[in-house]
CSV table of C-alpha atoms in Angstrom, one decimal:
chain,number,residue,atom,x,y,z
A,1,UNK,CA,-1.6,-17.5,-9.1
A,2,UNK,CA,-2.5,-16.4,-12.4
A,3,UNK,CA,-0.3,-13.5,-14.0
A,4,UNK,CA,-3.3,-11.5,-16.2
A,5,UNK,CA,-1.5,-9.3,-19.4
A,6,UNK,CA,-4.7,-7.2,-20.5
A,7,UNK,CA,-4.7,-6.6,-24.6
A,8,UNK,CA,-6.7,-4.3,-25.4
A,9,UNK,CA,-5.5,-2.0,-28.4
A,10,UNK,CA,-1.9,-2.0,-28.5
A,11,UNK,CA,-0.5,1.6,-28.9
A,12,UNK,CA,2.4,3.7,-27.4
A,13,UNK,CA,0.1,5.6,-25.7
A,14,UNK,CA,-1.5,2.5,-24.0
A,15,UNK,CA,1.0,0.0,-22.9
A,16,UNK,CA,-0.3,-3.6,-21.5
A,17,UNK,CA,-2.0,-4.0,-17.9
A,18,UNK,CA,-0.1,-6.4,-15.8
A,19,UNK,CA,-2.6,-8.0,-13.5
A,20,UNK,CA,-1.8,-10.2,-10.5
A,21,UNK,CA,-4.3,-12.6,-9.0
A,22,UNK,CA,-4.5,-14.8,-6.3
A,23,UNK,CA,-4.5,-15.1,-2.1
A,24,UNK,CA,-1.9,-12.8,-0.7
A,25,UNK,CA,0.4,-12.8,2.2
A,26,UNK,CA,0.3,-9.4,4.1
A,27,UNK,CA,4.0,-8.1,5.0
A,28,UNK,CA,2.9,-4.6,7.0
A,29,UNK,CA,-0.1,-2.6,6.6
A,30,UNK,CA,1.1,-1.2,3.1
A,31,UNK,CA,2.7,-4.5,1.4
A,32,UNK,CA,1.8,-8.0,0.3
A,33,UNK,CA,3.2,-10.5,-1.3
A,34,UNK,CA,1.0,-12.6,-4.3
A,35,UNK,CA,2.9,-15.7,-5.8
A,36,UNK,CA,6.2,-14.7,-3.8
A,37,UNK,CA,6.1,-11.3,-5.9
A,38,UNK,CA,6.1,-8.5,-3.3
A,39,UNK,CA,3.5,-5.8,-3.9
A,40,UNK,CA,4.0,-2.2,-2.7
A,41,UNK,CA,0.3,-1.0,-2.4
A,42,UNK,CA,0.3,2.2,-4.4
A,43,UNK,CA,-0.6,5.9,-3.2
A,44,UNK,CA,-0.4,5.0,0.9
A,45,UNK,CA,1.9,4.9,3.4
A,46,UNK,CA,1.1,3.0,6.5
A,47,UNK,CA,3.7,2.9,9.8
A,48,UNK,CA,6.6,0.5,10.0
A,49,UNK,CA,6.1,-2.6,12.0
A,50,UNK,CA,7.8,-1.1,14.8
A,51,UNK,CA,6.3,2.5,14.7
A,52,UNK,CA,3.3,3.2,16.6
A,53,UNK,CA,0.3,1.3,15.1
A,54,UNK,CA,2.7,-0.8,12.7
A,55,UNK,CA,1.1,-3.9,13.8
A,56,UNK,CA,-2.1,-2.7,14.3
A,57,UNK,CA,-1.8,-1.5,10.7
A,58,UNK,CA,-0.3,-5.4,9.5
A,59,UNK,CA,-3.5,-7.0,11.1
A,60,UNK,CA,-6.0,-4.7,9.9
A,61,UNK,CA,-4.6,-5.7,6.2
A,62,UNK,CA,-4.6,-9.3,7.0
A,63,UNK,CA,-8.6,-8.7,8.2
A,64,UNK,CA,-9.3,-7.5,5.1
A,65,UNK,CA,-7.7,-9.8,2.7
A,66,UNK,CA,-8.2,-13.3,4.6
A,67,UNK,CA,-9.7,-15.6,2.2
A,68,UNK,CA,-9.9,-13.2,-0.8
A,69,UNK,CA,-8.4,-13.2,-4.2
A,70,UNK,CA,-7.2,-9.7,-4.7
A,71,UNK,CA,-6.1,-8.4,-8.1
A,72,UNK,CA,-3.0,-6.1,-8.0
A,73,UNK,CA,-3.1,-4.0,-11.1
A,74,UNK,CA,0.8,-3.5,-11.2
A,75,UNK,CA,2.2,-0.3,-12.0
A,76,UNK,CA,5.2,0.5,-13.7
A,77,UNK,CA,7.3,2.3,-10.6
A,78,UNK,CA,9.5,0.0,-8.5
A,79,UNK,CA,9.2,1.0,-4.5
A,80,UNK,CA,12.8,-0.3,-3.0
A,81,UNK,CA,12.9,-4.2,-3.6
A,82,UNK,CA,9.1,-4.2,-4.5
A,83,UNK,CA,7.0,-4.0,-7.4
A,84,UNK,CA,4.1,-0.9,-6.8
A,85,UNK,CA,0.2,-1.6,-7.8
A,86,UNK,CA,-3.2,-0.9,-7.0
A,87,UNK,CA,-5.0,-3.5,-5.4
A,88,UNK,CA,-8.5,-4.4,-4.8
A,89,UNK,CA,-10.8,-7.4,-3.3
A,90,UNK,CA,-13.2,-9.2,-5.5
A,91,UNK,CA,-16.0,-6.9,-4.5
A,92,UNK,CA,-14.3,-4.1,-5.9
A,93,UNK,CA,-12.9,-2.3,-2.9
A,94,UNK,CA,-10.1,-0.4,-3.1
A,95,UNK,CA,-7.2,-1.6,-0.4
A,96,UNK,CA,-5.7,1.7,-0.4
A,97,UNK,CA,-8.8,3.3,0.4
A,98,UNK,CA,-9.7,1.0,3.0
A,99,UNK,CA,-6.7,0.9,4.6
A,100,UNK,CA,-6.4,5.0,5.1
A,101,UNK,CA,-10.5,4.8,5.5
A,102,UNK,CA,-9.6,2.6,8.7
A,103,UNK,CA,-7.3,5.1,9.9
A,104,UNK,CA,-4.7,2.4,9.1
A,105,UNK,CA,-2.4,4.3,7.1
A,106,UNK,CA,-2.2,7.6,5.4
A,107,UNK,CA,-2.2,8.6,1.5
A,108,UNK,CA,0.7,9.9,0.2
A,109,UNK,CA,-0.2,12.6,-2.0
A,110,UNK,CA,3.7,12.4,-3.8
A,111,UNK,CA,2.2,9.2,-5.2
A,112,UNK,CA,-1.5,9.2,-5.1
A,113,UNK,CA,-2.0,12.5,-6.9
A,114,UNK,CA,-4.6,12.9,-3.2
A,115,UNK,CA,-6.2,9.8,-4.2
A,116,UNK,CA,-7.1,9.0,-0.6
A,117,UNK,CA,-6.9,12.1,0.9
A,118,UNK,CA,-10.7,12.9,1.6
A,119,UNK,CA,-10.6,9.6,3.1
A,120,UNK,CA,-8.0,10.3,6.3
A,121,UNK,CA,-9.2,10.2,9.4
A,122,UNK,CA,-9.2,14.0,11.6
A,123,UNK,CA,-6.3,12.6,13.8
A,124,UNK,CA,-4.7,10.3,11.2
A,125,UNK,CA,-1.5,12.5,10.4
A,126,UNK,CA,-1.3,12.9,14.2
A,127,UNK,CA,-1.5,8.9,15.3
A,128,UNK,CA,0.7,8.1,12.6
A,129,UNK,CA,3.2,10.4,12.7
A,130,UNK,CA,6.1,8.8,12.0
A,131,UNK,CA,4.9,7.8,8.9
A,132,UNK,CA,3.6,11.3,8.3
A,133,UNK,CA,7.2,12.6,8.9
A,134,UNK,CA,8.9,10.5,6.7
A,135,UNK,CA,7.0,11.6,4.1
A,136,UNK,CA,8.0,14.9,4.3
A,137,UNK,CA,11.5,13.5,4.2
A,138,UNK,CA,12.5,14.3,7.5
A,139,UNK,CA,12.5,10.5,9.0
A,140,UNK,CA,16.6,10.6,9.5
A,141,UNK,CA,16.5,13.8,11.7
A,142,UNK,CA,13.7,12.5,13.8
A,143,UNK,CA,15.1,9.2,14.3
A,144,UNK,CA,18.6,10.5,15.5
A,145,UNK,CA,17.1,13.2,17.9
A,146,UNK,CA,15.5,10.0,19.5
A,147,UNK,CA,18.7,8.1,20.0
């Protein structure tokens, strides 16, 4: 794994690109982990291992990024216990975008400005509605009217 620190022209207004490369391992269909630093993919949400479609989600990710290098450009919000970053395969696609492309998971406007929006599938927010529900902030109320 090589850690990347892009200098271009140092100013306050432009503060230096952390770059991660190297062969990831996939966590869940919206985190990986490159050089045992875990990366929260930025701008999606995709369901929890044990929602609906969590591992479908997990292995769709893993499809994608078997064998590849992928460069997580590493932004400068924490997400709980992991470091938050756009990340991309070496032919320049986007994993956010191909994960909510896939139907794999959904964006989440709070932190993709709508980023992937125009890519969700018609019945995305429907199939993954748990994940659709928490980000409306509503996940403890659901959960206890299910126990």
């Amino acid at each position: 794994m090589r850690v990347v620190v892009a200098r271009t022209t140092q100013t306050a207004a432009q503060p230096l690109e952390r770059v991660l490369r190297g062969s990831c391992w996939v966590i869940d269909g919206d985190t990986i982990i490159i050089d045992k630093i875990r990366i929260r993919i930025a701008g999606i949400d995709a369901p929890e291992l044990d929602h609906p479609f969590g591992k479908q989600s997990k292995w769709a990710l893993v499809k994608l990024c078997k064998g590849q290098v992928v460069t997580a450009r590493i932004k400068p919000e924490l997400s709980y216990d992991r470091m938050v970053a756009e990340c991309f395969l070496p032919d320049g696609r986007d994993l956010g975008a191909e994960m909510v492309r896939a139907g794999m998971a959904l964006d989440w406007p709070k932190f993709s400005g709508g980023k992937y929006r125009h890519l969700e599938l018609a019945d995305a927010r429907k199939k993954l509605w748990r994940a659709a529900v928490r980000q409306r902030g509503m996940m403890g109320a659901v959960e206890r009217s299910l126990d």
